């Protein structure tokens, strides 16, 4: 569809556009044989994605920063979709240890993984370092998801082999990167506080 079509809801080659809802896109799909992980499903786009996947019958794992916030979402989604199969697990994407711990628990407790939706993200927050000493947006949006995907890849490959159903990894991004300064991304300056937070977001979140 391209950047210029979205405000008017124009449809792209898929037949869907920015006016299409998750329910429109998943209409008529039986996802009851699928297991999906949706990061950042405690809010916003991730929550709606988890709701619609659950509505179509998928087994949905919600990794939440705290079990409390995850359970709150699970309860609210279960009210809307009483048949939902939702599982809350703890994971803080800004901590590499937390991502490793989540992936380890998931891999040992779940036989299959068909869909990984890397949706969680933060943007334009004040300069801050993660527990691992990495600029927080880069740690959360990029490194956390990179590690998570790598640690789940074998499970996705074995699932595809065993079930004959091709897996899908979806990384959410934004067209906002088009507004970056055009100078590219300097890997030597990841923790450079002088770079504005918005600049970091645009260069990193959507790189
Ligand atoms: N909304 C838009 O217009 C738009 C436009 C372009 C791209 N996007 C992209 O779409 C995605 C979703 O956006 P959104 O607007 O739905 O975001 P949102 O409402 O702000 O929700 C962000 C989600 O990410 C989670 N999260 C943040 N830091 C985390 C961490 N360290 N570990 C685990 N989870 C963490 C949040 O969990 P908590 O509940 O714990 O905070 C929340 O569930 C993002 O990647 C964003 O860049 C959105």
Short mmCIF file of C-alpha atoms and ligand atoms in Angstrom, two decimals:
data_model
loop_
_atom_site.label_atom_id
_atom_site.label_comp_id
_atom_site.label_asym_id
_atom_site.label_seq_id
_atom_site.Cartn_x
_atom_site.Cartn_y
_atom_site.Cartn_z
CA UNK A 1 0.00 0.00 0.00
CA UNK A 2 2.88 2.40 0.83
CA UNK A 3 3.06 5.20 3.34
CA UNK A 4 0.77 7.58 1.46
CA UNK A 5 -2.19 5.24 1.38
CA UNK A 6 -2.62 4.56 5.07
CA UNK A 7 -4.43 7.71 6.27
CA UNK A 8 -7.22 7.04 3.79
CA UNK A 9 -7.50 3.34 4.52
CA UNK A 10 -6.59 2.35 0.96
CA UNK A 11 -6.28 -1.38 0.40
CA UNK A 12 -2.99 -2.92 -0.66
CA UNK A 13 -2.23 -6.06 -2.66
CA UNK A 14 -3.33 -8.23 0.26
CA UNK A 15 -6.82 -6.77 -0.04
CA UNK A 16 -6.45 -5.14 3.39
CA UNK A 17 -5.58 -1.59 4.37
CA UNK A 18 -5.25 0.61 7.44
CA UNK A 19 -9.04 0.57 7.88
CA UNK A 20 -9.07 -3.23 8.16
CA UNK A 21 -9.43 -4.64 11.65
CA UNK A 22 -7.71 -7.72 13.08
CA UNK A 23 -11.10 -9.44 13.03
CA UNK A 24 -11.52 -8.62 9.30
CA UNK A 25 -8.11 -10.08 8.53
CA UNK A 26 -8.66 -13.25 10.54
CA UNK A 27 -12.27 -13.76 9.41
CA UNK A 28 -13.07 -17.39 8.67
CA UNK A 29 -9.72 -18.65 9.93
CA UNK A 30 -9.64 -21.60 12.29
CA UNK A 31 -6.48 -21.15 14.35
CA UNK A 32 -7.28 -23.83 16.90
CA UNK A 33 -4.25 -25.89 15.86
CA UNK A 34 -1.84 -22.96 16.37
CA UNK A 35 0.22 -21.74 19.29
CA UNK A 36 1.26 -18.09 19.24
CA UNK A 37 3.39 -15.84 21.41
CA UNK A 38 2.48 -12.14 21.31
CA UNK A 39 4.92 -9.81 23.07
CA UNK A 40 3.48 -6.60 24.48
CA UNK A 41 0.00 -8.09 24.69
CA UNK A 42 -0.83 -6.25 27.91
CA UNK A 43 -1.77 -3.15 25.89
CA UNK A 44 -2.56 -1.60 22.54
CA UNK A 45 -2.01 -3.48 19.27
CA UNK A 46 -0.61 -6.54 21.05
CA UNK A 47 -3.66 -6.91 23.26
CA UNK A 48 -6.01 -6.72 20.27
CA UNK A 49 -3.83 -9.20 18.35
CA UNK A 50 -3.97 -11.63 21.27
CA UNK A 51 -7.74 -11.16 21.56
CA UNK A 52 -8.39 -11.94 17.90
CA UNK A 53 -6.00 -14.90 17.83
CA UNK A 54 -7.83 -16.26 20.89
CA UNK A 55 -11.17 -15.56 19.23
CA UNK A 56 -10.07 -17.72 16.29
CA UNK A 57 -9.12 -20.52 18.68
CA UNK A 58 -5.33 -20.18 18.94
CA UNK A 59 -3.42 -21.07 22.06
CA UNK A 60 -1.96 -17.64 22.99
CA UNK A 61 1.00 -17.01 25.26
CA UNK A 62 1.19 -13.57 26.81
CA UNK A 63 4.66 -12.75 28.11
CA UNK A 64 4.17 -9.87 30.55
CA UNK A 65 6.61 -7.75 32.50
CA UNK A 66 4.75 -8.77 35.66
CA UNK A 67 2.46 -11.73 36.23
CA UNK A 68 -0.02 -9.29 37.76
CA UNK A 69 -0.36 -7.20 34.58
CA UNK A 70 -0.53 -10.36 32.49
CA UNK A 71 -3.28 -11.89 34.63
CA UNK A 72 -5.27 -8.66 34.43
CA UNK A 73 -5.23 -8.81 30.63
CA UNK A 74 -5.97 -12.52 30.61
CA UNK A 75 -9.05 -11.92 32.77
CA UNK A 76 -10.30 -9.07 30.61
CA UNK A 77 -9.76 -11.05 27.38
CA UNK A 78 -11.38 -14.15 28.86
CA UNK A 79 -14.48 -12.07 29.62
CA UNK A 80 -14.71 -11.08 25.95
CA UNK A 81 -13.72 -14.51 24.62
CA UNK A 82 -14.84 -17.11 27.15
CA UNK A 83 -13.37 -19.97 25.11
CA UNK A 84 -9.92 -18.35 24.98
CA UNK A 85 -6.79 -20.37 25.66
CA UNK A 86 -4.47 -17.77 27.17
CA UNK A 87 -1.31 -18.41 29.16
CA UNK A 88 0.57 -15.72 31.03
CA UNK A 89 4.30 -15.97 31.57
CA UNK A 90 6.81 -13.45 32.91
CA UNK A 91 9.31 -11.70 30.65
CA UNK A 92 11.00 -8.32 30.63
CA UNK A 93 12.42 -7.76 27.16
CA UNK A 94 14.90 -5.17 28.43
CA UNK A 95 16.68 -7.87 30.44
CA UNK A 96 18.62 -10.54 28.56
CA UNK A 97 18.42 -12.85 31.61
CA UNK A 98 14.66 -12.47 31.73
CA UNK A 99 14.36 -13.29 28.00
CA UNK A 100 16.55 -16.39 28.47
CA UNK A 101 14.49 -17.49 31.43
CA UNK A 102 11.20 -17.05 29.52
CA UNK A 103 12.49 -18.93 26.47
CA UNK A 104 13.83 -21.75 28.66
CA UNK A 105 10.47 -22.14 30.45
CA UNK A 106 8.50 -21.91 27.22
CA UNK A 107 10.67 -24.42 25.38
CA UNK A 108 10.40 -26.94 28.19
CA UNK A 109 6.67 -26.47 28.84
CA UNK A 110 5.25 -26.14 25.30
CA UNK A 111 5.53 -28.69 22.54
CA UNK A 112 4.83 -26.35 19.63
CA UNK A 113 5.25 -22.74 18.53
CA UNK A 114 3.74 -21.67 15.19
CA UNK A 115 3.59 -17.89 15.43
CA UNK A 116 5.86 -15.36 17.13
CA UNK A 117 4.66 -11.76 17.08
CA UNK A 118 7.40 -9.38 18.20
CA UNK A 119 5.15 -6.45 19.02
CA UNK A 120 6.28 -4.95 22.35
CA UNK A 121 8.07 -1.64 22.19
CA UNK A 122 8.89 1.60 23.92
CA UNK A 123 9.59 4.89 22.22
CA UNK A 124 10.99 8.33 22.94
CA UNK A 125 11.52 7.70 26.62
CA UNK A 126 14.13 9.64 28.61
CA UNK A 127 17.69 8.30 28.28
CA UNK A 128 18.07 5.28 30.52
CA UNK A 129 20.21 2.15 30.64
CA UNK A 130 18.82 -1.37 30.98
CA UNK A 131 19.94 -3.80 33.69
CA UNK A 132 22.56 -4.98 31.17
CA UNK A 133 23.86 -1.43 30.68
CA UNK A 134 22.34 -0.93 27.22
CA UNK A 135 20.26 2.05 26.10
CA UNK A 136 16.74 1.05 27.12
CA UNK A 137 14.95 1.37 23.77
CA UNK A 138 17.63 -0.58 21.92
CA UNK A 139 17.68 -3.20 24.68
CA UNK A 140 13.89 -3.62 24.71
CA UNK A 141 12.84 -3.22 21.10
CA UNK A 142 15.80 -4.70 19.31
CA UNK A 143 18.11 -6.88 21.44
CA UNK A 144 15.35 -8.44 23.56
CA UNK A 145 13.38 -9.52 20.50
CA UNK A 146 16.53 -10.61 18.65
CA UNK A 147 17.53 -12.92 21.51
CA UNK A 148 13.97 -14.14 22.00
CA UNK A 149 13.59 -15.05 18.33
CA UNK A 150 16.91 -16.88 18.29
CA UNK A 151 16.05 -18.88 21.41
CA UNK A 152 12.66 -19.91 19.98
CA UNK A 153 13.78 -20.70 16.42
CA UNK A 154 14.53 -24.38 17.00
CA UNK A 155 11.09 -24.85 18.55
CA UNK A 156 9.49 -23.17 15.54
CA UNK A 157 11.48 -25.30 13.10
CA UNK A 158 10.63 -28.54 14.89
CA UNK A 159 6.96 -27.49 15.06
CA UNK A 160 6.88 -26.87 11.31
CA UNK A 161 8.53 -30.24 10.68
CA UNK A 162 6.21 -32.18 12.96
CA UNK A 163 2.96 -30.49 11.99
CA UNK A 164 3.60 -29.60 8.35
CA UNK A 165 2.39 -26.06 9.11
CA UNK A 166 4.82 -23.28 8.18
CA UNK A 167 5.63 -20.94 11.06
CA UNK A 168 5.44 -17.16 11.00
CA UNK A 169 7.54 -14.51 12.74
CA UNK A 170 6.07 -11.02 12.64
CA UNK A 171 8.15 -7.99 13.65
CA UNK A 172 6.18 -4.81 14.19
CA UNK A 173 7.74 -1.65 12.84
CA UNK A 174 6.73 1.82 11.77
CA UNK A 175 7.02 4.13 8.84
CA UNK A 176 8.42 6.71 11.27
CA UNK A 177 11.97 5.62 10.42
CA UNK A 178 11.55 7.62 7.23
CA UNK A 179 11.86 10.70 9.36
CA UNK A 180 15.35 9.83 10.67
CA UNK A 181 18.27 12.19 9.97
CA UNK A 182 19.47 9.98 7.11
CA UNK A 183 22.97 9.63 8.58
CA UNK A 184 22.48 5.98 9.36
CA UNK A 185 22.96 4.11 12.56
CA UNK A 186 26.29 4.35 14.41
CA UNK A 187 26.86 1.09 16.27
CA UNK A 188 29.73 2.71 18.19
CA UNK A 189 27.38 5.18 19.79
CA UNK A 190 24.62 2.94 21.12
CA UNK A 191 24.75 4.46 24.58
CA UNK A 192 25.33 8.03 23.47
CA UNK A 193 23.16 10.13 25.73
CA UNK A 194 23.50 13.19 23.52
CA UNK A 195 21.43 11.56 20.79
CA UNK A 196 17.85 12.60 21.35
CA UNK A 197 15.44 9.91 22.49
CA UNK A 198 13.25 10.43 19.45
CA UNK A 199 16.25 9.96 17.17
CA UNK A 200 17.09 6.70 18.93
CA UNK A 201 13.54 5.51 18.52
CA UNK A 202 13.37 6.20 14.85
CA UNK A 203 16.74 4.74 14.03
CA UNK A 204 16.61 1.74 16.27
CA UNK A 205 13.03 0.69 16.76
CA UNK A 206 12.36 0.41 13.08
CA UNK A 207 15.81 -0.49 11.73
N1 LIG B 1 0.43 2.63 17.95
C1 LIG B 1 0.92 3.08 16.81
O1 LIG B 1 0.40 4.01 16.20
C2 LIG B 1 2.15 2.44 16.20
C3 LIG B 1 2.67 2.96 15.03
C4 LIG B 1 3.78 2.37 14.46
C5 LIG B 1 4.37 1.27 15.05
N2 LIG B 1 3.85 0.79 16.21
C6 LIG B 1 4.53 -0.36 16.81
O2 LIG B 1 3.56 -1.32 17.21
C7 LIG B 1 3.95 -1.95 18.42
C8 LIG B 1 2.84 -1.83 19.45
O3 LIG B 1 2.54 -0.47 19.65
P1 LIG B 1 1.41 -0.02 20.67
O4 LIG B 1 1.06 1.38 20.32
O5 LIG B 1 0.33 -1.04 20.73
O6 LIG B 1 2.24 0.00 22.04
P2 LIG B 1 1.72 0.19 23.55
O7 LIG B 1 0.24 0.33 23.62
O8 LIG B 1 2.57 1.25 24.17
O9 LIG B 1 2.10 -1.21 24.22
C9 LIG B 1 3.44 -1.58 24.31
C10 LIG B 1 3.51 -2.96 24.89
O10 LIG B 1 4.90 -3.32 25.02
C11 LIG B 1 5.11 -3.82 26.32
N3 LIG B 1 6.48 -3.59 26.79
C12 LIG B 1 7.15 -2.42 26.89
N4 LIG B 1 8.36 -2.63 27.42
C13 LIG B 1 8.46 -3.96 27.65
C14 LIG B 1 9.47 -4.79 28.21
N5 LIG B 1 10.64 -4.30 28.66
N6 LIG B 1 9.24 -6.12 28.30
C15 LIG B 1 8.07 -6.64 27.86
N7 LIG B 1 7.07 -5.92 27.35
C16 LIG B 1 7.27 -4.58 27.25
C17 LIG B 1 4.12 -3.04 27.18
O11 LIG B 1 3.96 -3.71 28.41
P3 LIG B 1 3.50 -2.94 29.78
O12 LIG B 1 2.01 -3.11 29.82
O13 LIG B 1 4.22 -3.70 30.85
O14 LIG B 1 3.94 -1.52 29.65
C18 LIG B 1 2.90 -3.06 26.29
O15 LIG B 1 2.21 -4.29 26.42
C19 LIG B 1 5.25 -1.28 18.86
O16 LIG B 1 6.35 -2.07 18.47
C20 LIG B 1 5.25 0.03 18.09
O17 LIG B 1 6.53 0.48 17.79
C21 LIG B 1 2.77 1.35 16.79
#
